[in-house]
Amino acid sequence: MKDNIKEVFSKLRDFGESLRRNRFLRGIGITYQVTWNLVLLFLIIGLLSTIFVGGVAAGYFASLVKDEPLRTYEDMKKDIYNYEEISEVYFANDVLLGELPTELERREVKLNEVSEHVINALIATEDEYFHEHEGVVPKAILRATFQEFANSSVQTGGSTLTQQLVKNQILTSEVSFDRKATEILLAMRLEQFFEKEEILEAYLNVATFGRNASGRNIAGIQAAAQGIFGVDAKDLNLPQAAYIAGLPQSPFGYTPFTGSGEVKENLEPGLNRMKTVLRRMRDAGYINEQEYERALAYDIRENLTSPKPSSIEEYPLVTFETERRATDILATIMMEDDGIDLSKLDDEELLTMKTRYRDRAARDLRRNGYKIHTTIDKDIFDAMQEASQDNRLFGPDRDGEQEEMASMLIENKTGAILGFVGGRDTSQEYNIATQARRSNGSTMKPLLAYGPAMEIGNVQPGHIIPDVPTFYTGTSTQVNNFNRQHRGLITVRDALKYSQNTVAVKSFRLAPHELRRGTLEKFGITTLIDGEPFESAALGALEHQITIEQNTAAYAMFANEGQFIDSYFIERIETTDGQVIYQHESEPVEVFTPQTSYLMIDMMRDVLRSGTATYVPSRLKFNADWAGKTGTSNNFHDAWFVATNPNVTLSVWVGYRTPKSIETRPVGGLSYGQRTQQMWANIANAAYDVRPELMAPENRFQMPGGIVRKEICGISGLLPSKLCREAGLVSSDLFNAKYVPTKVDDSLQEAKYVILGGEPYLALDSTPSEFTFDGVMIKEDYFKDVDLSEYVPDHWKNIVPDRQAEENGKVPGNVSGVTINGNTLSWSEHGERDIVGYRVYRAANGTDKFELYANVVERDNTSTKVGSGKYAYYVIAVDVAGQESTSTNIVSQDGWSPEEEEKEEPNEEKPKKPKPKPERDQNGNGNGNGDRPNPAPRDDDDDELDVLEGV
């Protein structure tokens, strides 16, 4: 400062010397001297006054900013670019879905992506000396200060674009000399650090521009261009640019839209402001007169854009699901960055910590302009929604709630969720497919009842587990099958196919508790209570139940050769500049071996071929190698079908949001199980129409090494013995090679049996051998607590239950109704139930000596063929104890009969043992046209076989 003053005085002295050297002025004499001294005095006084005022002003300015820290470049940069920006959501393959809902919409844009008209309009209107000043314009500040002190009615303002940027991003909107002084200081400092283009770009991204056509608040030139005129910032024409450039002076006064998105009736304030902007652009030379006139004639109202539905309006469930999952991901990243070790926190601290970071993450998600890429295939998602809206398949409303359905489609090899149905009402935030916890009924059986036991070899598909009345361990509560019926000695394969609950519970018991619990935890089910899983869990009863997403992902594990790959929804999250801050990475967890998984898939194929889901294949428009399982929970609160093929796994659930029984009576001619399977088929077909190569892979599930097909004895699952083969009990099924049996079956023993009332019984020691059959019997106690008399399958040949035939203690009464017609001898069926057959005697014409002609086995066989010739016949009945009835009336082919008084008693003349044994047909039945046929197989199962009861 002193140097500057010295320089001024030096110049004044030089000026005085020049005047003295001038001859004309020297002639003036005394007048000159006086005049000069006066001028010099006034100049000195003025200069000193200016210095004093400047010093005072400088001191005052310094006092105003004394508390302002000296900001570095990094500090300034962080503050200037710290503005909220809307986050965008993408479907798979970078297909834009929309933005996450926020109070202020903003989209960052580079300066080279902004129309020159906007830049020129902004400078001409807001800061005509932008390219010349260094942050402030002194005369503008003096003018504004004078107007402030004079309380002038006209306030022109003195802020440059740089100052406005500082005010918006660093300071507040407070009106005070302190804030203004700080604003000036920071504006000058900002100009030292940043280029003019950087300042202009930042301003264009932070300025507020009122509302868009949807009624939402907007900031930044890109959001303004799109939200007001429906174009990008680079495509704004001259009048559009002028209109938008005028908005920052009064954003909500000049905006053309109301808070509800309607166009205001009166647009004059904004149009007048646009005219002012255009005039200033013309005066500054940015446009010529012709351009100015054309711009004035532009119809702003006619060219305003229409409201565009937000992502939350078009895809509410996808939007909410994205926000929920992205918040969790960002919260986890923040905690990791802050070194938070959740394992060291108690439950209360853990909840508090998670809540705190989720709040932070939610705020960042709405402010930081992330690009969130989901796994959802838009076309598949749309197709699934449409396919789920067939109201003919839904039961009635109950207690004000409509019957709901939810579905999920997962890509097996990655775990990516390709599509879902979150409920019939898509306007709600609650996503049934990902948030609802339900009992998964019998769809739990492959996962928990059979899988663990099969993994350690205690169960294989061909093993027999008796389907008989069973009680939960330590209780009097019975495990009930769907139709209260039992299939007896049934293979594991058939038990799964028909969904028999008792067999599932017994298989569950064949694996240790630690293995069962660990299996569920590997599926990501972390809500188990102490002691779980209990036996009822084999049928879908967990305390906290599971989600549709979890159940679907668990089934995908079978397609992945036993590797569980957790499902996921968000592929990656990027910042506005493209930096990836999160990328999903799959972490496979081995649950079952490839062998166990394939055996389970092969059994679940039978569910669709001949089990509880036979309705499905005929409803599909394509072929694929599907393996799946039906499920119904207690009281019919939930109905399921989940199936997997080599590419994808698809599930469908039907029920009510508040658990209550679904309609079990036919709806539209379909049972509840068929309705569920039809919904599944509809969705599968819809997805096939979009991506046939995904839904209908040409390849089938490949059998891994270590799987063999072996013949076994169906009764024990061991290698067949001779008796097993003779009894026709040999079956063939797949085995894990590690658990192929090495022992020969020892469950059977030889037995003689008779047929009483169409059922086999063990013969008595006194039973005549000609009325018995050779068979086999399951050794006593081989199946503990199983009454085999009731549960031996009908297709098992010559299997004798462990039950002794009983005689009634009486000598059989006479056989009545004996007649002969041609070559057929007939009689009436004996009335006593312990009759094992009949003996037929005959005598030749002219003699009274009767001899045994035939043995007819079984009480209901009441005829036999006789030869031609002249013979007489009579029939006697034989009971299980070997006792015989007396002879009946004698009949003959030509009417001959011996004299009554000469006829000998047949019992005295009939031949003694050995007696001829009757011929047997291929089924072991006696001869004669009344031989016992094989009975038809029983079919006592229902289409829906799986329900959890009595848990």
mmCIF file of C-alpha atoms in Angstrom, residues 101 185 341 346 414 471 476 485 631 657 792 888:
data_model
loop_
_atom_site.group_PDB
_atom_site.id
_atom_site.type_symbol
_atom_site.label_atom_id
_atom_site.label_comp_id
_atom_site.label_asym_id
_atom_site.label_seq_id
_atom_site.Cartn_x
_atom_site.Cartn_y
_atom_site.Cartn_z
ATOM 1 C CA PRO A 101 -38.475 -41.481 -6.212
ATOM 2 C CA LEU A 185 -14.341 -13.876 -0.850
ATOM 3 C CA ASP A 341 -17.658 -55.722 13.170
ATOM 4 C CA ASP A 346 -25.346 -57.775 20.938
ATOM 5 C CA THR A 414 -26.125 -67.531 -11.599
ATOM 6 C CA PHE A 471 -46.985 -90.678 15.224
ATOM 7 C CA SER A 476 -49.919 -88.990 20.434
ATOM 8 C CA GLN A 485 -55.052 -93.474 3.533
ATOM 9 C CA GLY A 631 -47.092 -78.675 -1.882
ATOM 10 C CA ARG A 657 -51.968 -62.301 2.308
ATOM 11 C CA VAL A 792 -48.725 -105.605 1.384
ATOM 12 C CA THR A 888 -73.847 -134.300 -1.835
#
